[in-house]
Tab-separated table of C-alpha atoms in Angstrom:
chain	number	residue	atom	x	y	z
Y	874	MET	CA	-40.662	119.609	-23.548
Y	875	HIS	CA	-43.965	121.454	-24.046
Y	876	LYS	CA	-44.123	125.168	-23.273
Y	877	ARG	CA	-46.139	126.143	-20.233
Y	878	GLU	CA	-49.366	127.968	-21.083
Y	879	PRO	CA	-51.159	129.219	-17.951
Y	880	ILE	CA	-54.519	129.834	-19.655
Y	881	TYR	CA	-54.514	126.396	-21.273
Y	882	SER	CA	-53.542	124.761	-17.965
Y	883	THR	CA	-56.349	126.621	-16.183
Y	884	ALA	CA	-58.892	125.485	-18.781
Y	885	ILE	CA	-57.708	121.886	-18.504
Y	886	GLY	CA	-58.025	122.118	-14.731
Y	887	ALA	CA	-61.576	123.405	-15.039
Y	888	GLY	CA	-62.430	120.574	-17.428
Y	889	ARG	CA	-60.956	117.980	-15.090
Y	890	ALA	CA	-62.992	119.411	-12.217
Y	891	LEU	CA	-66.202	119.367	-14.278
Y	892	PHE	CA	-65.744	115.804	-15.509
Y	893	GLY	CA	-64.739	114.746	-11.998
Y	894	LEU	CA	-67.922	116.214	-10.506
Y	895	LEU	CA	-69.983	114.482	-13.191
Y	896	ARG	CA	-68.074	111.243	-12.541
Y	897	VAL	CA	-67.400	110.826	-16.260
Y	898	ARG	CA	-65.848	107.427	-16.926
Y	899	PRO	CA	-63.629	107.608	-20.035
Y	900	ALA	CA	-62.629	104.407	-21.822
Y	901	VAL	CA	-59.794	105.376	-24.157
Y	902	THR	CA	-58.201	103.125	-26.772
Y	903	GLY	CA	-55.632	103.701	-29.501
Y	904	LEU	CA	-53.676	106.472	-27.778
Y	905	LYS	CA	-50.517	104.866	-29.152
Y	906	HIS	CA	-51.472	106.559	-32.425
Y	907	LEU	CA	-51.087	110.030	-30.878
Y	908	PRO	CA	-47.554	111.289	-31.645
Y	909	ALA	CA	-45.450	112.769	-28.857
Y	910	THR	CA	-44.209	115.507	-31.179
Y	911	GLY	CA	-44.976	116.934	-34.610
Y	912	GLY	CA	-48.030	118.257	-36.371
Y	913	ALA	CA	-51.156	116.204	-37.064
Y	914	VAL	CA	-54.799	116.810	-37.902
Y	915	LEU	CA	-57.172	115.216	-35.392
Y	916	ALA	CA	-60.400	114.558	-37.307
Y	917	ILE	CA	-63.026	114.074	-34.608
Y	918	THR	CA	-66.649	112.955	-34.711
Y	919	HIS	CA	-69.107	115.560	-33.473
Y	920	PHE	CA	-72.170	114.304	-31.633
Y	921	GLY	CA	-71.943	116.508	-28.525
Y	922	TYR	CA	-70.860	120.009	-27.549
Y	923	LEU	CA	-68.211	118.740	-25.100
Y	924	ASP	CA	-66.435	116.409	-27.533
Y	925	PHE	CA	-63.584	118.912	-27.932
Y	926	ALA	CA	-63.070	119.144	-24.160
Y	927	LEU	CA	-63.107	115.360	-23.742
Y	928	VAL	CA	-60.474	114.830	-26.443
Y	929	GLU	CA	-58.445	117.741	-25.059
Y	930	TRP	CA	-58.602	116.213	-21.580
Y	931	VAL	CA	-57.457	112.697	-22.505
Y	932	THR	CA	-54.726	114.085	-24.783
Y	933	TRP	CA	-53.330	116.284	-22.006
Y	934	ARG	CA	-53.568	113.412	-19.550
Y	935	HIS	CA	-51.668	111.126	-21.940
Y	936	ASN	CA	-48.672	113.254	-22.888
Y	937	ARG	CA	-49.473	116.873	-21.935
Y	938	ARG	CA	-49.822	117.932	-25.580
Y	939	HIS	CA	-52.111	120.832	-26.445
Y	940	ILE	CA	-54.684	120.835	-29.250
Y	941	ARG	CA	-55.518	123.950	-31.255
Y	942	PHE	CA	-59.159	123.692	-32.250
Y	943	MET	CA	-60.856	125.481	-35.110
Y	944	ALA	CA	-64.012	127.149	-33.790
Y	945	LYS	CA	-66.682	129.410	-35.275
Y	946	LYS	CA	-66.025	133.139	-35.083
Y	947	GLY	CA	-69.210	133.649	-33.085
Y	948	ALA	CA	-67.654	131.859	-30.122
Y	949	PHE	CA	-64.658	134.202	-30.216
Y	950	ASP	CA	-67.021	137.200	-30.166
Y	951	GLN	CA	-68.442	136.185	-26.774
Y	952	PRO	CA	-67.125	138.404	-23.948
Y	953	LEU	CA	-66.225	135.548	-21.592
Y	954	VAL	CA	-65.465	132.661	-23.949
Y	955	GLY	CA	-63.596	134.689	-26.581
Y	956	PRO	CA	-60.568	135.688	-24.456
Y	957	LEU	CA	-60.277	132.092	-23.232
Y	958	LEU	CA	-60.273	130.689	-26.782
Y	959	ARG	CA	-57.679	133.221	-27.911
Y	960	GLY	CA	-55.556	132.527	-24.834
Y	961	MET	CA	-55.573	128.816	-25.688
Y	962	LYS	CA	-54.491	129.683	-29.254
Y	963	HIS	CA	-57.546	128.186	-30.881
Y	964	ILE	CA	-58.337	129.382	-34.400
Y	965	SER	CA	-61.339	131.544	-35.268
Y	966	VAL	CA	-63.247	130.511	-38.397
Y	967	ASP	CA	-65.346	133.064	-40.250
Y	968	MET	CA	-67.923	130.957	-42.094
Y	969	ASP	CA	-68.244	133.637	-44.798
Y	970	SER	CA	-64.497	133.828	-45.420
Y	971	GLY	CA	-62.381	130.957	-44.163
Y	972	GLY	CA	-59.117	131.746	-45.954
Y	973	ASP	CA	-57.411	133.325	-42.949
Y	974	ALA	CA	-58.332	130.438	-40.665
Y	975	TYR	CA	-57.071	127.919	-43.226
Y	976	ALA	CA	-53.719	129.713	-43.467
Y	977	GLN	CA	-53.396	129.914	-39.676
Y	978	ALA	CA	-54.184	126.221	-39.355
Y	979	VAL	CA	-51.593	125.172	-41.935
Y	980	THR	CA	-49.008	127.386	-40.232
Y	981	ALA	CA	-49.792	125.821	-36.851
Y	982	LEU	CA	-49.474	122.328	-38.297
Y	983	GLY	CA	-46.144	123.252	-39.877
Y	984	ALA	CA	-44.955	124.451	-36.466
Y	985	GLY	CA	-45.670	121.013	-35.005
Y	986	GLU	CA	-49.073	121.669	-33.435
Y	987	LEU	CA	-51.977	119.255	-33.095
Y	988	LEU	CA	-54.997	120.688	-34.917
Y	989	GLY	CA	-58.471	119.573	-33.817
Y	990	VAL	CA	-61.192	119.694	-36.467
Y	991	PHE	CA	-64.757	118.436	-36.759
Y	992	PRO	CA	-65.012	117.556	-40.462
Y	993	GLU	CA	-68.787	117.079	-40.247
Y	994	GLY	CA	-69.038	120.841	-39.775
Y	995	GLY	CA	-71.300	120.820	-36.700
Y	996	VAL	CA	-73.028	118.647	-34.124
Y	997	ASN	CA	-74.868	115.800	-35.850
Y	998	ALA	CA	-78.233	115.037	-34.233
Y	999	SER	CA	-78.572	111.627	-35.922
Y	1000	PHE	CA	-75.467	110.341	-34.082
Y	1001	THR	CA	-74.102	108.825	-37.264
Y	1002	VAL	CA	-71.175	110.186	-39.271
Y	1003	ARG	CA	-72.600	112.414	-41.993
Y	1004	GLU	CA	-70.873	113.649	-45.156
Y	1005	LEU	CA	-67.541	115.316	-44.369
Y	1006	LYS	CA	-66.137	118.614	-45.556
Y	1007	THR	CA	-62.750	118.353	-47.298
Y	1008	GLY	CA	-60.897	120.860	-45.108
Y	1009	ALA	CA	-59.242	118.290	-42.832
Y	1010	VAL	CA	-57.676	116.489	-45.782
Y	1011	ARG	CA	-56.668	119.672	-47.590
Y	1012	MET	CA	-54.944	121.108	-44.516
Y	1013	ALA	CA	-53.108	117.861	-43.849
Y	1014	GLN	CA	-51.936	117.798	-47.455
Y	1015	ALA	CA	-50.797	121.426	-47.377
Y	1016	ALA	CA	-48.788	120.915	-44.182
Y	1017	ASN	CA	-47.627	117.394	-45.088
Y	1018	VAL	CA	-48.831	115.908	-41.789
Y	1019	PRO	CA	-50.901	112.818	-40.968
Y	1020	ILE	CA	-54.612	112.694	-40.245
Y	1021	ILE	CA	-55.642	110.878	-37.087
Y	1022	PRO	CA	-59.333	109.874	-36.939
Y	1023	VAL	CA	-60.919	110.059	-33.468
Y	1024	ALA	CA	-64.357	108.735	-32.493
Y	1025	VAL	CA	-66.136	109.968	-29.357
Y	1026	TRP	CA	-69.202	108.135	-28.106
Y	1027	GLY	CA	-71.191	108.950	-24.979
Y	1028	GLY	CA	-70.109	112.577	-24.747
Y	1029	HIS	CA	-73.376	113.640	-26.365
Y	1030	ARG	CA	-75.211	112.339	-23.308
Y	1031	LEU	CA	-73.614	115.219	-21.374
Y	1032	MET	CA	-74.606	118.022	-23.761
Y	1033	THR	CA	-75.840	117.971	-27.328
Y	1034	LYS	CA	-78.198	119.545	-29.833
Y	1035	ASN	CA	-81.991	119.294	-29.430
Y	1036	HIS	CA	-81.854	117.631	-26.002
Y	1037	ARG	CA	-81.276	119.055	-22.547
Y	1038	SER	CA	-80.021	116.354	-20.190
Y	1039	SER	CA	-80.808	116.622	-16.485
Y	1040	LEU	CA	-77.983	116.610	-13.958
Y	1041	ARG	CA	-78.987	113.096	-12.953
Y	1042	GLU	CA	-78.718	111.907	-16.573
Y	1043	ARG	CA	-75.196	113.332	-16.788
Y	1044	LEU	CA	-73.801	111.643	-13.698
Y	1045	GLY	CA	-71.521	108.664	-14.272
Y	1046	VAL	CA	-71.926	108.638	-18.058
Y	1047	PRO	CA	-69.472	106.251	-19.751
Y	1048	VAL	CA	-67.555	107.939	-22.585
Y	1049	SER	CA	-65.634	105.980	-25.198
Y	1050	ILE	CA	-62.843	107.645	-27.166
Y	1051	ARG	CA	-61.092	105.620	-29.844
Y	1052	TRP	CA	-58.080	106.821	-31.815
Y	1053	GLY	CA	-57.637	105.315	-35.255
Y	1054	GLU	CA	-54.439	104.725	-37.171
Y	1055	PRO	CA	-52.883	107.821	-38.736
Y	1056	PHE	CA	-52.856	108.024	-42.513
Y	1057	ARG	CA	-51.449	110.457	-45.025
Y	1058	ALA	CA	-53.452	112.003	-47.812
Y	1059	ASP	CA	-50.654	113.729	-49.709
Y	1060	ALA	CA	-50.103	113.061	-53.379
Y	1061	ALA	CA	-46.414	112.343	-52.794
Y	1062	ALA	CA	-47.403	109.303	-50.736
Y	1063	GLY	CA	-49.395	107.970	-53.661
Y	1064	VAL	CA	-52.662	108.358	-51.798
Y	1065	GLU	CA	-55.990	109.229	-53.434
Y	1066	ASP	CA	-57.178	112.738	-54.261
Y	1067	VAL	CA	-58.933	115.026	-51.766
Y	1068	THR	CA	-62.432	113.720	-52.468
Y	1069	ALA	CA	-61.417	110.079	-52.248
Y	1070	ALA	CA	-59.320	110.670	-49.132
Y	1071	THR	CA	-62.248	112.457	-47.478
Y	1072	LEU	CA	-64.516	109.507	-48.258
Y	1073	ARG	CA	-61.879	107.223	-46.781
Y	1074	LEU	CA	-61.806	109.363	-43.630
Y	1075	HIS	CA	-65.600	109.206	-43.401
Y	1076	ASP	CA	-65.637	105.424	-43.659
Y	1077	THR	CA	-62.858	105.139	-41.065
Y	1078	LEU	CA	-64.696	107.366	-38.592
Y	1079	GLN	CA	-67.940	105.439	-39.068
Y	1080	HIS	CA	-66.076	102.168	-38.550
Y	1081	LEU	CA	-64.609	103.501	-35.282
Y	1082	VAL	CA	-68.047	104.708	-34.165
Y	1083	ASP	CA	-69.597	101.321	-34.981
Y	1084	ALA	CA	-66.932	99.635	-32.859
Y	1085	VAL	CA	-67.381	101.833	-29.771
Y	1086	GLN	CA	-71.164	101.633	-30.053
Y	1087	ALA	CA	-70.984	97.835	-30.123
Y	1088	GLU	CA	-68.820	97.805	-26.984
Y	1089	TYR	CA	-70.712	100.519	-25.082
Y	1090	PRO	CA	-71.610	99.238	-21.599
Y	1091	VAL	CA	-75.120	100.772	-21.484
Y	1092	PRO	CA	-77.987	99.366	-23.607
Y	1093	GLY	CA	-79.311	102.017	-25.985
Y	1094	ALA	CA	-82.544	100.512	-27.324
Y	1095	GLY	CA	-85.324	103.080	-27.094
Y	1096	GLN	CA	-82.973	105.797	-25.852
Y	1097	TRP	CA	-82.812	109.323	-27.274
Y	1098	TRP	CA	-79.026	109.134	-27.537
Y	1099	GLN	CA	-78.980	105.973	-29.655
Y	1100	PRO	CA	-79.119	106.246	-33.478
Y	1101	ALA	CA	-82.258	104.990	-35.188
Y	1102	HIS	CA	-80.531	102.124	-37.005
Y	1103	LEU	CA	-79.522	100.666	-33.619
Y	1104	GLY	CA	-82.995	100.894	-32.128
Y	1105	GLY	CA	-82.768	104.349	-30.609
Y	1106	THR	CA	-85.146	107.266	-31.008
Y	1107	ALA	CA	-82.647	109.727	-32.496
Y	1108	PRO	CA	-83.709	111.127	-35.883
Y	1109	THR	CA	-82.496	109.345	-38.986
Y	1110	PRO	CA	-79.753	111.083	-40.990
Y	1111	GLU	CA	-82.394	112.181	-43.504
Y	1112	GLN	CA	-84.660	113.627	-40.807
Y	1113	ALA	CA	-81.737	115.374	-39.112
Y	1114	ALA	CA	-80.661	116.889	-42.444
Y	1115	VAL	CA	-84.129	118.386	-43.004
Y	1116	VAL	CA	-84.170	119.939	-39.517
Y	1117	GLU	CA	-80.631	121.274	-39.941
Y	1118	ALA	CA	-81.450	122.823	-43.324
Y	1119	GLU	CA	-84.443	124.602	-41.794
Y	1120	ARG	CA	-82.330	125.828	-38.877
Y	1121	ARG	CA	-79.753	127.286	-41.264
Y	1122	ARG	CA	-82.470	128.908	-43.370
Y	1123	ARG	CA	-83.968	130.497	-40.258
Y	1124	LYS	CA	-80.583	131.767	-39.021
Y	1125	ALA	CA	-79.775	133.229	-42.442
Y	1126	ALA	CA	-83.152	135.019	-42.476
Y	1127	GLU	CA	-82.565	136.369	-38.951
Y	1128	LYS	CA	-79.106	137.614	-39.934
Y	1129	LEU	CA	-80.496	139.310	-43.045
Y	1130	THR	CA	-83.222	141.001	-40.996
Y	1131	ALA	CA	-80.706	142.204	-38.409
Y	1132	GLU	CA	-78.437	143.610	-41.124
Y	1133	LYS	CA	-81.395	145.369	-42.764
Y	1134	LEU	CA	-82.482	146.934	-39.476
Y	1135	ALA	CA	-78.924	148.073	-38.756
Y	1136	ALA	CA	-78.672	149.659	-42.215
Y	1137	GLU	CA	-82.024	151.423	-41.769
Y	1138	LYS	CA	-80.957	152.715	-38.344
Y	1139	LEU	CA	-77.685	154.007	-39.772
Y	1140	ALA	CA	-79.480	155.703	-42.664
Y	1141	ALA	CA	-81.989	157.315	-40.289
Y	1142	GLY	CA	-79.156	158.623	-38.128
Y	1143	LYS	CA	-77.407	160.173	-41.144
Y	1144	SER	CA	-80.614	161.832	-42.362
Y	1145	ARG	CA	-81.176	163.469	-38.952
Y	1146	SER	CA	-77.654	164.837	-38.933
């Protein structure tokens, strides 16, 4: 029996209302791989900003289980979103120092929680699975729990990076969510090391994405939401990587400038006193 969490239930209700208004049509396969109890790492593709809510929704609808997502610290600092994230027991990740978040995640897994992670590290504008970070595998190993790969396709048509969809574009969007078979990446099970297991996870996620793309009920040729190798106008992985690198460089420069201005303001205040 899962404990009642009013804030989580309220958030799920809001998500259901939103997806109902948008007439989102989820096609979900492989839910038999989602355990009724016990810890597991859900390694999810990340093409849209609402992927977490979609997976959360179908999981709750299936067996009322809650997912604890790892999210960037900046989201927790927001006055409205932050209290909601904390109330839902999601885990704040400081990109400059992730040790605390890692420890919290392993503890949650050991306590039997489902942990949602996006091993690509951020929304991928090419709509292909890019190189994964090793955190998902390392946390699963540390907690001795399985990894469950999850592919989401169509959710990016609701909200994603570098494209603002109109309300009309968002109505009635088909969303495919496919759960892959769980696998263990712990040395005791005789499975490969972290790097090899992460590559295996990458290939599994791309295979799941290929499958849901092939079955998607809407033709994508010439569409912004379709990857280039399938005839869409999305940037190639190489093009997306260049844009992302520039975005990170710009953000780092803005952060450095803000810190410098804050230091100068503090120094000026001390000199006046």
